[in-house]
Short mmCIF file of C-alpha atoms in Angstrom, two decimals:
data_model
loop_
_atom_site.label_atom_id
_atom_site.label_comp_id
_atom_site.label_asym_id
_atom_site.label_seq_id
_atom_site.Cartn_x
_atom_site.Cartn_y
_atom_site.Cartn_z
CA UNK A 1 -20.94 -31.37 2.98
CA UNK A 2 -20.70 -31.30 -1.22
CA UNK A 3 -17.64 -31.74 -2.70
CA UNK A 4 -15.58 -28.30 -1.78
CA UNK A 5 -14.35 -28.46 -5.84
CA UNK A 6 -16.63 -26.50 -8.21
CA UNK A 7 -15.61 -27.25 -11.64
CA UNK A 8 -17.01 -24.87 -14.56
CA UNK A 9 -19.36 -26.15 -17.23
CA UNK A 10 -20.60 -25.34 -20.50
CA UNK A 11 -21.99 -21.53 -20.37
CA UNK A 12 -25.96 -21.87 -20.19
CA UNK A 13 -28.52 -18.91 -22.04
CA UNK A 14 -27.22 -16.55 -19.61
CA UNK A 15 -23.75 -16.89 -20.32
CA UNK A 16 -23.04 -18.53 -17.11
CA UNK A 17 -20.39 -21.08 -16.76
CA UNK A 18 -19.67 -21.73 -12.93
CA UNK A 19 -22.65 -21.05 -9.74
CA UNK A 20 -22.21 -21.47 -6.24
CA UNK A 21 -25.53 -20.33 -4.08
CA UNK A 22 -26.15 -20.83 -0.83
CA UNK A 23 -28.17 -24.34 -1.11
CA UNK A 24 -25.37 -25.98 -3.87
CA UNK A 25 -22.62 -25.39 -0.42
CA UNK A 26 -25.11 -26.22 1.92
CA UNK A 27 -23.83 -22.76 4.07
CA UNK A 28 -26.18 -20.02 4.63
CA UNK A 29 -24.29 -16.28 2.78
CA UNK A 30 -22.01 -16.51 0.08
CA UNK A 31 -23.05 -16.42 -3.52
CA UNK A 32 -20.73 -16.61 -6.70
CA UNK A 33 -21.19 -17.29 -10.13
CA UNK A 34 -18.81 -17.02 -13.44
CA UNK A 35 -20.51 -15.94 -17.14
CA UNK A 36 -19.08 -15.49 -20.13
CA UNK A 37 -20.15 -13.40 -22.21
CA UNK A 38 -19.61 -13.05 -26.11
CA UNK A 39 -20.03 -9.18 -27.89
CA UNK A 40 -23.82 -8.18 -27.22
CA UNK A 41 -24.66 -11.07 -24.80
CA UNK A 42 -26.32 -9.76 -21.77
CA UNK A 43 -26.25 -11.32 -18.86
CA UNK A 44 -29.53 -10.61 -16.07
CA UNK A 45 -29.98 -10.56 -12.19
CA UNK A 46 -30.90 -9.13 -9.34
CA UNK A 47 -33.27 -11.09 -5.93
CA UNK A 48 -34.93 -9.92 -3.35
CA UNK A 49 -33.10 -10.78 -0.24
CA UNK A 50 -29.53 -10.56 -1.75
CA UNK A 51 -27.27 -7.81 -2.76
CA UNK A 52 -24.15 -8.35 -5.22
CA UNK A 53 -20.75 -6.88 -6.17
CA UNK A 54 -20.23 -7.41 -10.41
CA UNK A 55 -16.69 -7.58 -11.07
CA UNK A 56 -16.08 -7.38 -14.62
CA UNK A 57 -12.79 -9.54 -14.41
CA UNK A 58 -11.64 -9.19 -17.99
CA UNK A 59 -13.46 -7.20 -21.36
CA UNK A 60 -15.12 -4.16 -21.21
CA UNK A 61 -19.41 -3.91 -20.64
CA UNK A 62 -22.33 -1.90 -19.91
CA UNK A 63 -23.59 -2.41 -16.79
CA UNK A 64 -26.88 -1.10 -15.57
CA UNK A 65 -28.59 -1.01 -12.19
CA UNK A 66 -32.07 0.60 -10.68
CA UNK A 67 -32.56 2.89 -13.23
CA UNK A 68 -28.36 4.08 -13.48
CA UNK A 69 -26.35 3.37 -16.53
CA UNK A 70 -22.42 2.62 -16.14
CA UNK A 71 -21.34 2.66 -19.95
CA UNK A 72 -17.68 1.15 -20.93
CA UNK A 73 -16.76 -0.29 -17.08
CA UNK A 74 -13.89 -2.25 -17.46
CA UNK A 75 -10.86 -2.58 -20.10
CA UNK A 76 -8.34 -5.20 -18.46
CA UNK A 77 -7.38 -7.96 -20.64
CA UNK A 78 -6.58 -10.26 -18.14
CA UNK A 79 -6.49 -10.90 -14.45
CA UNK A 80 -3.14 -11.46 -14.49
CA UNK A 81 -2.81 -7.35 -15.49
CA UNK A 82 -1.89 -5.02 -12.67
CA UNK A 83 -4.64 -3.40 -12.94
CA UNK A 84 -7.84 -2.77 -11.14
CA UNK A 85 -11.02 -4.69 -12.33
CA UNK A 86 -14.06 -2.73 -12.70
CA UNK A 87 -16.93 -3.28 -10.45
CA UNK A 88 -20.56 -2.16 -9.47
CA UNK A 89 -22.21 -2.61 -6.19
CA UNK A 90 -25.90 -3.45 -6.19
CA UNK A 91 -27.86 -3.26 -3.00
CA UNK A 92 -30.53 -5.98 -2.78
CA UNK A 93 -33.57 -6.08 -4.68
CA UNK A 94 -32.42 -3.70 -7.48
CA UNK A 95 -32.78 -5.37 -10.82
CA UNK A 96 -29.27 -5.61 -12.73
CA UNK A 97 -28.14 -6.25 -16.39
CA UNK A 98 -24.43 -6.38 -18.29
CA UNK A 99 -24.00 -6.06 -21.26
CA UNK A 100 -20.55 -7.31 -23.21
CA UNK A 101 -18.71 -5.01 -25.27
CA UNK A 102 -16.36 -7.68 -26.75
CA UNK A 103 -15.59 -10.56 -24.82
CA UNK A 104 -16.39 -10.60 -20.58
CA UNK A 105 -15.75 -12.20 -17.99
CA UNK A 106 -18.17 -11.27 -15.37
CA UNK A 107 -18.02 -12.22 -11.54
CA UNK A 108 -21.61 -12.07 -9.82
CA UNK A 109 -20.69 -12.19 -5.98
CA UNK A 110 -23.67 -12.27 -3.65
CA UNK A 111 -24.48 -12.19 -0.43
CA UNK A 112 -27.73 -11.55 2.05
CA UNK A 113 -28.78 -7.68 1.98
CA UNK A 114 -32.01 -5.71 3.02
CA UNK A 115 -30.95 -3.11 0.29
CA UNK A 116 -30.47 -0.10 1.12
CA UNK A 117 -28.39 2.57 -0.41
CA UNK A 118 -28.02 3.23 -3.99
CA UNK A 119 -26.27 1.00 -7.14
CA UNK A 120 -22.24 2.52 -7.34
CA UNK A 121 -19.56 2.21 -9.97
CA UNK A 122 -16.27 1.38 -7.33
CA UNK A 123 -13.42 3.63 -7.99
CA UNK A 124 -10.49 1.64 -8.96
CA UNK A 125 -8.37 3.99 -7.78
CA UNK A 126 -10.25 3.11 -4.19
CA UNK A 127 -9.52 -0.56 -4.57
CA UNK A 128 -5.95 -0.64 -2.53
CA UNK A 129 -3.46 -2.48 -3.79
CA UNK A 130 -1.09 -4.49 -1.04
CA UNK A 131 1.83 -6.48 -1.57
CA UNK A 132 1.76 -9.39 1.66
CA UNK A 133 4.68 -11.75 2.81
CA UNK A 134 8.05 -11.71 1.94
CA UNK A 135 10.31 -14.26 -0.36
CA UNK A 136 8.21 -17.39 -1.83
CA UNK A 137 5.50 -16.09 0.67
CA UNK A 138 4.83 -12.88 -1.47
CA UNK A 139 1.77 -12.58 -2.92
CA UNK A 140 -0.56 -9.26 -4.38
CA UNK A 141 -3.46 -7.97 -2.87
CA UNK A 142 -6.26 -5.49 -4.75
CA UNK A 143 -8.83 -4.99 -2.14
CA UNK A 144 -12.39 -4.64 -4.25
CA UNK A 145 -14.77 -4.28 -1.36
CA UNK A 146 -13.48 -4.37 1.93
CA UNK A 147 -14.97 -3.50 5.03
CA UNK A 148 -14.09 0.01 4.67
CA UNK A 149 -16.31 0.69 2.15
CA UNK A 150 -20.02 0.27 2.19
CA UNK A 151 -22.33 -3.48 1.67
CA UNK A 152 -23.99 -4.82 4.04
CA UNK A 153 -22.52 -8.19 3.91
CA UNK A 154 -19.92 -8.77 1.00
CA UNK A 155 -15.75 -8.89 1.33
CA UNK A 156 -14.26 -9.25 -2.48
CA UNK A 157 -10.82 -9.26 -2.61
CA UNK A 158 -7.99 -10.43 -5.78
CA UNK A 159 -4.94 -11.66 -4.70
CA UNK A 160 -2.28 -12.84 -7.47
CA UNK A 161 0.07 -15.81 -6.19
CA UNK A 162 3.50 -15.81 -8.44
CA UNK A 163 4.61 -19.38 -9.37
CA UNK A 164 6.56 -20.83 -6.69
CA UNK A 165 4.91 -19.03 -4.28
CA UNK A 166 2.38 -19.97 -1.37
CA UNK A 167 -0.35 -17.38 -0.15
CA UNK A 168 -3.36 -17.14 2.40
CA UNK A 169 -0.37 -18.75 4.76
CA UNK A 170 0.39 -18.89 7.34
CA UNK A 171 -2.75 -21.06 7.24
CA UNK A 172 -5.58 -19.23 8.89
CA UNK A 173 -9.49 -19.36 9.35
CA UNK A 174 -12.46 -17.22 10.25
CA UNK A 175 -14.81 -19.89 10.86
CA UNK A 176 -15.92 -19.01 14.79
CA UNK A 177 -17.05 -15.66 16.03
CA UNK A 178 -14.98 -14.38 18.63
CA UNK A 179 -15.56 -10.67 19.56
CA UNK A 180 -12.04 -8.87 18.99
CA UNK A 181 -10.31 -12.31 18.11
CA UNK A 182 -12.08 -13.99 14.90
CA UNK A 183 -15.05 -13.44 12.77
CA UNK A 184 -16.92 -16.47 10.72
CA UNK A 185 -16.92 -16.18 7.44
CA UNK A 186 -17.93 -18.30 4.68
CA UNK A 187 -15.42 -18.16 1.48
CA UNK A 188 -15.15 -18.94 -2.21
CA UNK A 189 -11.70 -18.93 -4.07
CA UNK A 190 -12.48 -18.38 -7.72
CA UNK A 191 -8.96 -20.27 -9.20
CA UNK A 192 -7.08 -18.68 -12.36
CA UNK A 193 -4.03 -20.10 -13.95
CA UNK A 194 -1.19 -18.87 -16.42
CA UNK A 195 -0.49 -20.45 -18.21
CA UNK A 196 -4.28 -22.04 -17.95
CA UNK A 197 -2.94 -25.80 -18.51
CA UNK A 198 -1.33 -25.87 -14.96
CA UNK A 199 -2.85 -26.07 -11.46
CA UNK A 200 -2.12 -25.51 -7.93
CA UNK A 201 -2.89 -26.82 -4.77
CA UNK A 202 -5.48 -26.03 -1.87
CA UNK A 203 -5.76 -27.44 1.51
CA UNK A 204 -8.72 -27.26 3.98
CA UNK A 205 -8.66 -28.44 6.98
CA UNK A 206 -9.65 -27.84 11.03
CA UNK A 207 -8.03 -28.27 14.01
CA UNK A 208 -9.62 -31.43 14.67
CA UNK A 209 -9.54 -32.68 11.42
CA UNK A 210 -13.10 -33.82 10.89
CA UNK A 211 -12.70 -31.38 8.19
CA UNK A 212 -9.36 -32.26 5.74
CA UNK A 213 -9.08 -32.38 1.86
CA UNK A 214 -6.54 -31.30 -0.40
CA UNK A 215 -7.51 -30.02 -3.57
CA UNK A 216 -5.79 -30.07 -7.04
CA UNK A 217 -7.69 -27.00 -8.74
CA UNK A 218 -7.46 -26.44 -12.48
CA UNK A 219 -7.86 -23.10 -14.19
CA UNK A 220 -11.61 -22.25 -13.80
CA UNK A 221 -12.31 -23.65 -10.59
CA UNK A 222 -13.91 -22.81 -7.50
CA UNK A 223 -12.67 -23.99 -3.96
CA UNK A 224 -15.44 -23.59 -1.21
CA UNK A 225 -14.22 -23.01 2.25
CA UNK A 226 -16.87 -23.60 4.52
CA UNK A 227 -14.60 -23.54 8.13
CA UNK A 228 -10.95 -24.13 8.73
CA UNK A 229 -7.46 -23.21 7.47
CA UNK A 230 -7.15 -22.99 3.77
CA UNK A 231 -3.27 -22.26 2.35
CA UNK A 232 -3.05 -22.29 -1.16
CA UNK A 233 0.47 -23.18 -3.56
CA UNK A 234 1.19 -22.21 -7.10
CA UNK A 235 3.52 -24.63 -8.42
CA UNK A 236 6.71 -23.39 -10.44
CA UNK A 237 6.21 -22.20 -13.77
CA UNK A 238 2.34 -20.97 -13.03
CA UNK A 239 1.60 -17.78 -11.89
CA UNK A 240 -2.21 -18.54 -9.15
CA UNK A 241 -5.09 -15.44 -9.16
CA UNK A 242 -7.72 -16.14 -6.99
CA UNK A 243 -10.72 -13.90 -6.50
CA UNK A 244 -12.21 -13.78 -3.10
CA UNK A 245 -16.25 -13.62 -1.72
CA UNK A 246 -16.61 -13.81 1.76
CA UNK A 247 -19.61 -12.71 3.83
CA UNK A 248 -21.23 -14.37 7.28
CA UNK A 249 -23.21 -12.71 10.29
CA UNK A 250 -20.82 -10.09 10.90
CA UNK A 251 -18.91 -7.99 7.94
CA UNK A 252 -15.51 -7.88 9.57
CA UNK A 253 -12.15 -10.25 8.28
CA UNK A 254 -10.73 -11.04 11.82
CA UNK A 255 -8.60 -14.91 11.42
CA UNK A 256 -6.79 -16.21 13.34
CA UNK A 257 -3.80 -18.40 12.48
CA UNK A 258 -2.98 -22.16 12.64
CA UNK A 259 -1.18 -21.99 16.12
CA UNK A 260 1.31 -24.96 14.31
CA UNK A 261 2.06 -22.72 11.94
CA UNK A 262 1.92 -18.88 13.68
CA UNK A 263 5.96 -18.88 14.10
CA UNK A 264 6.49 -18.12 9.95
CA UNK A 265 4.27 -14.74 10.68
CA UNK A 266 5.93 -13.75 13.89
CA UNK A 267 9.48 -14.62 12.21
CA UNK A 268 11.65 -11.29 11.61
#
């Protein structure tokens, strides 16, 4: 298994700083890559075989897809904002370009597809936005493609984590497909920071504990969960975002908890 820490690297002629594919995390569905884009850079893509979600995270660009322009998506000026990000679904196989309008920051989240259907702009007012837990467990929720709306494989979801605070926790997995109880799903976490100097802390582990690392992640980062629990912690003083890709044989978000740890959901 590679090391589950992605760190980001100089951007390459496509702008792109950070890649995950399915052969670099030695799984078989999720995708995710970072670029970042100065005014007028363009950044290209689109494969056979693999359909994508392009959140424009921060800036404002011109995306275009199959033949259909989406001109000015975008606007937030950071992910820390509560606001929704823009995004464009783009069934598999369809050619796709963005162009920046200023400075982006463009999320390219991929999973397996057959493509069908046509490219969309997402509403933002469709992306819900949920606020989960309670005291130093609270965290916020914007749900960018759930399983309510149409892919064929992709889940992206933003959560924001204040400082202080923990979130996915309980700790839970969907590693094992259980009809009704669990789904498996592979997962990226796509780590933020402010202010960007801090870090915070990620553990993944399984039951058994042949799997069991925990991860120091610096502004920038990528954390690859692959099976088992994976609770994150945003130390005082540093407010955690995390963007979310998770996709496997079955597009449905069923975990199940840590049974150690199931008592801090059930508490009133």
């Amino acid at each position: 298994m590679p090391d589950l820490r992605v760190r980001p690297h100089a951007p390459d002629a496509n702008g792109q700083v950070l890649d995950v594919s399915p052969q670099s995390a030695g799984w078989n569905h999720v995708g995710f890559a970072v670029h970042e884009l100065a005014d007028g850079r363009v950044a290209r893509g689109g494969a056979p075989g693999r359909e994508a979600c392009l959140v424009v995270l921060t800036g404002t660009a011109d995306v275009q897809a199959g033949g259909t322009d989406y001109p000015g998506v975008g606007g937030r000026g950071s992910v820390f904002e509560d606001r929704a990000p823009a995004a464009v679904y783009v069934p598999a196989g369809v050619a796709w370009t963005v162009t920046a309008r200023g400075p982006v920051e463009l999320a390219v989240c991929t999973a397996p597809g057959t493509g069908p259907g046509a490219p969309r702009l997402i509403d933002p007012a469709r992306m819900s936005r949920e606020v989960r837990g309670k005291d130093t467990n609270t965290r916020y929720v914007r749900n960018i493609l759930p399983e309510t709306e149409p892919a064929e494989s992709l889940l992206v979801v933003e959560v924001i984590t204040p400082g202080g605070h923990w979130s996915s926790y309980p700790p839970h997995k969907h590693d094992t497909a259980t009809p009704a109880e669990e789904t498996a799903l592979e997962e990226t976490y796509y780590h933020r920071l402010d202010p960007p100097q801090g870090f915070a802390i990620q553990r993944v582990y399984t039951d058994d504990r042949s799997l069991d690392e925990t991860i120091s992640v610096e502004d920038g980062d990528v954390v690859m969960v692959p099976r088992g629990y994976h609770p994150v912690g945003a130390p005082h003083g540093y407010d955690l975002y995390y963007l979310n890709v998770m996709a496997g044989p079955k597009r449905q978000w069923i975990f199940r908890n840590d049974p150690a740890h199931d008592w801090i959901a059930k508490k009133a």
